C-alpha positions as CSV (number, residue, x, y, z in Angstrom):
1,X,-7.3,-9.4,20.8
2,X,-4.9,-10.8,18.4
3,X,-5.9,-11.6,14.9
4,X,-5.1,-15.3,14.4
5,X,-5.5,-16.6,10.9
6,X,-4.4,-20.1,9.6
7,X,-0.6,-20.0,8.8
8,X,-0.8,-22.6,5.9
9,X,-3.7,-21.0,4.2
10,X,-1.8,-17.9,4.4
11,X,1.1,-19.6,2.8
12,X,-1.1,-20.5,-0.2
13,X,-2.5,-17.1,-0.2
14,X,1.1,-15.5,-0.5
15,X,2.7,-18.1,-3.0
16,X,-1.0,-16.4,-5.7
17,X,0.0,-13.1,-4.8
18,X,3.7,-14.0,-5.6
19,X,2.9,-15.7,-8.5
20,X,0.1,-12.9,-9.8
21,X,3.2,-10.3,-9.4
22,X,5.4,-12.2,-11.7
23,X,2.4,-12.8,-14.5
24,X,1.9,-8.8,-14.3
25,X,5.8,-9.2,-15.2
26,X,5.7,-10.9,-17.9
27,X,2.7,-9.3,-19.5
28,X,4.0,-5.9,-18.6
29,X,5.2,-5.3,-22.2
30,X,2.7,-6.0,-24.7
31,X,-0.3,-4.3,-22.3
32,X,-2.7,-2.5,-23.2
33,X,-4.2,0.4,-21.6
34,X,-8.2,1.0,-21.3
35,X,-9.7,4.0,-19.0
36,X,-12.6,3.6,-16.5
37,X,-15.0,6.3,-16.3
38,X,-13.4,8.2,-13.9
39,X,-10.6,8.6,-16.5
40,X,-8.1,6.4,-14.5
41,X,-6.0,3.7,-16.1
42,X,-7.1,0.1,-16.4
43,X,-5.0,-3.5,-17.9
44,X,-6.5,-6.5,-18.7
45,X,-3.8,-7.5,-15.5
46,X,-5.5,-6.1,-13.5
47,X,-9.0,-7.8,-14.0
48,X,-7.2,-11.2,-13.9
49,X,-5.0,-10.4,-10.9
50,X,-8.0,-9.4,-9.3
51,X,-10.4,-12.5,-10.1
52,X,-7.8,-15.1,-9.1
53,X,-7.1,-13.5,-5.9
54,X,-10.5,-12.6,-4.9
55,X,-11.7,-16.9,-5.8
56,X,-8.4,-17.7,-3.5
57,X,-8.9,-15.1,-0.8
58,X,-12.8,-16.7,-1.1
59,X,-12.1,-20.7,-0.8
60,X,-9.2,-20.0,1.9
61,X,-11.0,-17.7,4.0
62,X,-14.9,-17.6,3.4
63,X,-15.6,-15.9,6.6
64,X,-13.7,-12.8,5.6
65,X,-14.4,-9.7,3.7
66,X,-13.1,-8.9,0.6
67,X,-12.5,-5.4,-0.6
68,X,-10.7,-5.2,-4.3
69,X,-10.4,-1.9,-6.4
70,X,-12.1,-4.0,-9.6
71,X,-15.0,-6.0,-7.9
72,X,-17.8,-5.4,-6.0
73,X,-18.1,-7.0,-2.6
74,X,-20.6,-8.3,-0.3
75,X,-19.1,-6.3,3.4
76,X,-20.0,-8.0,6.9
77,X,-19.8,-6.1,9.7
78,X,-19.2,-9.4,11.7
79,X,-16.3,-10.6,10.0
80,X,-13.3,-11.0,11.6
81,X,-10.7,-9.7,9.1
82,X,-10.7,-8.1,5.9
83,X,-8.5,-8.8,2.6
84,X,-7.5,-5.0,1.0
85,X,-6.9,-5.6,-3.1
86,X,-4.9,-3.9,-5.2
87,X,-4.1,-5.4,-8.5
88,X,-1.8,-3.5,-9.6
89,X,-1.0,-0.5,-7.6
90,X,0.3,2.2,-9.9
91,X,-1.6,1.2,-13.0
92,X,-0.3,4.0,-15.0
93,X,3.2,3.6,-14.6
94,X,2.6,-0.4,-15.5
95,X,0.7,0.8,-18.9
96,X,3.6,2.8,-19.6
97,X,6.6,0.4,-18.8
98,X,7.9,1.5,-16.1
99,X,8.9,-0.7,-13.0
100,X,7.5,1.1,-10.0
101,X,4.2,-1.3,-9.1
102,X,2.7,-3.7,-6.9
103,X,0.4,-6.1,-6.7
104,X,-0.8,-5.0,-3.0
105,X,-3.2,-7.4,-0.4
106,X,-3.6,-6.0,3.2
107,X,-4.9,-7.4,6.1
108,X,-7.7,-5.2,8.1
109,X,-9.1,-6.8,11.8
110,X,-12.3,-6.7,13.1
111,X,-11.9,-3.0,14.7
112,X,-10.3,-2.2,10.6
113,X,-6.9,-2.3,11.7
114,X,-4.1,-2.8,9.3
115,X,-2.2,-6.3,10.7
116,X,-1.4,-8.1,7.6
117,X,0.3,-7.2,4.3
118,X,1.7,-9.4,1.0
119,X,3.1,-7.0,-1.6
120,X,4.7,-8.2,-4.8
121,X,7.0,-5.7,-6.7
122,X,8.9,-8.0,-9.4
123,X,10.5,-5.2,-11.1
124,X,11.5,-3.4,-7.7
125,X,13.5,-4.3,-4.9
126,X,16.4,-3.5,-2.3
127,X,19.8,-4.1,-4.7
128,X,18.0,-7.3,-6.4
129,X,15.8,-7.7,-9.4
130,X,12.6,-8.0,-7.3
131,X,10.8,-7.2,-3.9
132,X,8.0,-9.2,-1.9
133,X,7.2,-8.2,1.4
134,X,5.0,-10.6,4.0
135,X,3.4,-9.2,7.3
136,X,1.0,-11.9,8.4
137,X,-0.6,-10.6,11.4
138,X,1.2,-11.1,14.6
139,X,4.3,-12.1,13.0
140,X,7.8,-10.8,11.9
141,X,8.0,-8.9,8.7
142,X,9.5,-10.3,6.2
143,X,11.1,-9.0,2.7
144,X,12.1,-11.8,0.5
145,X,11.8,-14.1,2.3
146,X,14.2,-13.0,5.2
147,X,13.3,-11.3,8.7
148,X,13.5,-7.9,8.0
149,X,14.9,-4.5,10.3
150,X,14.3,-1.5,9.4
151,X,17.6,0.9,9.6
152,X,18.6,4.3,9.7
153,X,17.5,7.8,11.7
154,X,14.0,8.2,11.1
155,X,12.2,11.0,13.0
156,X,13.9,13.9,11.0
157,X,12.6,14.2,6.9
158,X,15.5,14.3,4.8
159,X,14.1,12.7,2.1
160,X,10.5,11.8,1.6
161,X,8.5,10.4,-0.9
162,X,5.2,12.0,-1.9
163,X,2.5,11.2,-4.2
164,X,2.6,12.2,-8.0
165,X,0.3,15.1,-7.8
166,X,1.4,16.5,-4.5
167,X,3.4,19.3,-5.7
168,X,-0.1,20.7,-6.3
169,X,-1.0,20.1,-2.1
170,X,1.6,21.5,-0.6
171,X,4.1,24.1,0.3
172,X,7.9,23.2,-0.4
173,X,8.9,26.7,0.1
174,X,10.7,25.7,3.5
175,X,11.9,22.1,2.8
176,X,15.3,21.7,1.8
177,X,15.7,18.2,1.9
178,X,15.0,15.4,-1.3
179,X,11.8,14.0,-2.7
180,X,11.5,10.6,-4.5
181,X,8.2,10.0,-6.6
182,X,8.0,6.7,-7.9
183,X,4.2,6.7,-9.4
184,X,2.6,4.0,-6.6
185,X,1.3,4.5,-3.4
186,X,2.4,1.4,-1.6
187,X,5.9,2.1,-2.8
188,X,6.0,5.8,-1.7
189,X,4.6,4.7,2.1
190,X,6.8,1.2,2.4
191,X,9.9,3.4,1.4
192,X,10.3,5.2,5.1
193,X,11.1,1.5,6.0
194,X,12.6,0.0,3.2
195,X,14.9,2.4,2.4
196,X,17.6,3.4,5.3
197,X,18.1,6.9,4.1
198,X,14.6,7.8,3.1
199,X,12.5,9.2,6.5
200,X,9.1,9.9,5.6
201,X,6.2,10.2,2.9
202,X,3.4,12.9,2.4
203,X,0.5,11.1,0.2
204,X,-2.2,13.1,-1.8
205,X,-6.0,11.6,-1.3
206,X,-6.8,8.1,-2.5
207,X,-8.5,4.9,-1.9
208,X,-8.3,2.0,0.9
209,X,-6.9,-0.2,-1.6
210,X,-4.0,2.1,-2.7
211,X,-2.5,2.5,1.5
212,X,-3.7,-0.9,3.3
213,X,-1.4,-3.1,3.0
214,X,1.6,-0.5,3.3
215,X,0.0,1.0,6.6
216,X,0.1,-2.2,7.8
217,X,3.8,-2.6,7.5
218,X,4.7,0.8,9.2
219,X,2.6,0.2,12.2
220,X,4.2,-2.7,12.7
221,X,7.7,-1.0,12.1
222,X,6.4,2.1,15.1
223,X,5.5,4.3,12.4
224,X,2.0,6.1,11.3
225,X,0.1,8.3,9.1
226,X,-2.1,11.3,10.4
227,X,-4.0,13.9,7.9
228,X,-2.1,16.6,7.2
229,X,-4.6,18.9,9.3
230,X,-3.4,16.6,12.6
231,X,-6.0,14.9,12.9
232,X,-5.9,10.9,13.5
233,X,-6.5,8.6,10.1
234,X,-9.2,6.5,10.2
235,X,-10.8,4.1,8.5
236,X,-14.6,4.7,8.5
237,X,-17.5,3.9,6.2
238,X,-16.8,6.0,3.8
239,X,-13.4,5.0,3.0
240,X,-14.1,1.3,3.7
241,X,-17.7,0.7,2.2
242,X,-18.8,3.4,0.0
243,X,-15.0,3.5,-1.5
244,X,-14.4,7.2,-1.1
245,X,-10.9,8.7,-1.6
246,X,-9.6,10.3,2.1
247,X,-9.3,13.7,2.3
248,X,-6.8,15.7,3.1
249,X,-3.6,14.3,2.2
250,X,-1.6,12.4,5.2
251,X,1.8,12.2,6.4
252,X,3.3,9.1,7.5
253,X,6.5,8.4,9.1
254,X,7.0,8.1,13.0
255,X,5.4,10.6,15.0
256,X,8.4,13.0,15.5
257,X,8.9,12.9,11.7
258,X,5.0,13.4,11.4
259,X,5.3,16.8,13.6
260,X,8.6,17.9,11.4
261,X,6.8,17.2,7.7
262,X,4.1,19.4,9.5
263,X,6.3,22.2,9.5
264,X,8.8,22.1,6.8
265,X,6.4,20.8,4.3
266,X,2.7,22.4,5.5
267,X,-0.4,22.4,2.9
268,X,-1.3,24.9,1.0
């Protein structure tokens, strides 16, 4: 069954997230960076990106869950959706200036499928100064603002993009083609559909928060991602409630392009 959520809440919801991707804009040079005990980057952006959207996400839809990278969340097993919050996806890259990052909300149904996506990238885009990208569930995708089609050959990887620490995973010994890596998750796995010339991505383990919102977008553009081992992704306990990183890395792409990163670009 179709999720069906209320199309002028979700209007509010996207004009925050907008708005909360333009404020991490502006405040992007004079930040300062803090660590978290895991010895990961943290901004004072992304606390207050993440307590305004959690309060909207809360008043607009209170029968939802709510899963952020900076709060803890009550998680009902009942609900019929799930919100997927990342304040600022590529936090390091933001403390450091540079303009590959997103503020990143995904949309999970009931059976934790990825239907729904807003994703605000002010200092990225297609040609023009900044990106936003809208999937509400059931709907067209949208990039600024405009129905969007994905272009190009897809199912053979002659570029890719792959996470920042995957030269580590895996075995480039028989890929000739080009990787990109920009420093952000949602970036790297949106690219296969942004991008016309860009095929496929190979991401290293992280956290719901950092993949929901751009998994969302390439189901709904015919594409997928599968653990690197072949097994199917899923989104269990673990990786929903006790906020474990997957492992082992994944490929994502379409499914021929999934079966060709297998073998050109294997894991160690």
């Amino acid at each position: 069954m179709e999720l069906s959520l209320d199309g002028k809440a979700l209007d509010e919801l996207s004009e925050v997230v907008r708005s909360c991707g333009r404020m991490a804009k502006e405040k992007q040079a004079t930040i300062h960076r803090s660590y978290k005990s895991d010895g990961t980057v943290l901004t004072e952006t992304d606390l207050a990106i993440s307590s305004k959207i959690l309060a909207v996400v809360s008043h607009l839809f209170p029968e939802a869950n709510i899963i952020s990278e900076e709060t803890l969340t009550e998680y009902k097993e009942d609900a019929p959706c799930t919100f997927v919050l990342d304040p600022i996806d590529g936090t390091d890259v933001y403390s450091q200036g540079l303009p590959s990052w997103a503020v990143a909300l995904g949309i999970l149904d009931r059976d934790r499928k990825p239907v729904g996506a807003m994703i605000s990238c002010p200092r990225w885009g297609l040609g023009e100064d900044e990106l936003y990208v809208r999937l509400d569930p059931g709907k067209e995708l949208l990039v600024n603002d405009r129905p969007f089609i994905m272009q190009g050959a897809k199912d053979f990887p002659h570029q890719i993009t792959m996470g920042s620490s995957g030269q580590r995973l895996m075995d480039f010994s028989h890929f000739e083609g080009k990787i990109r890596i920009f420093g952000s998750s949602i970036l790297h796995m949106l690219s296969p559909v942004l991008y016309e010339h860009i095929q496929g991505c190979v991401n290293q383990s992280c956290y719901v928060w950092d993949i929901a919102s751009a998994h969302a977008v390439l189901l709904h553009c015919g594409m997928d991602i599968e653990y690197v081992n072949g097994k199917k992704f899923i989104y269990d306990d673990a990786f929903m409630l006790e906020r474990k990183p997957f492992s082992p890395s994944f490929y994502a792409g379409t499914s021929e392009c999934i079966k060709a990163l297998g073998k050109v670009l294997p894991p160690k």
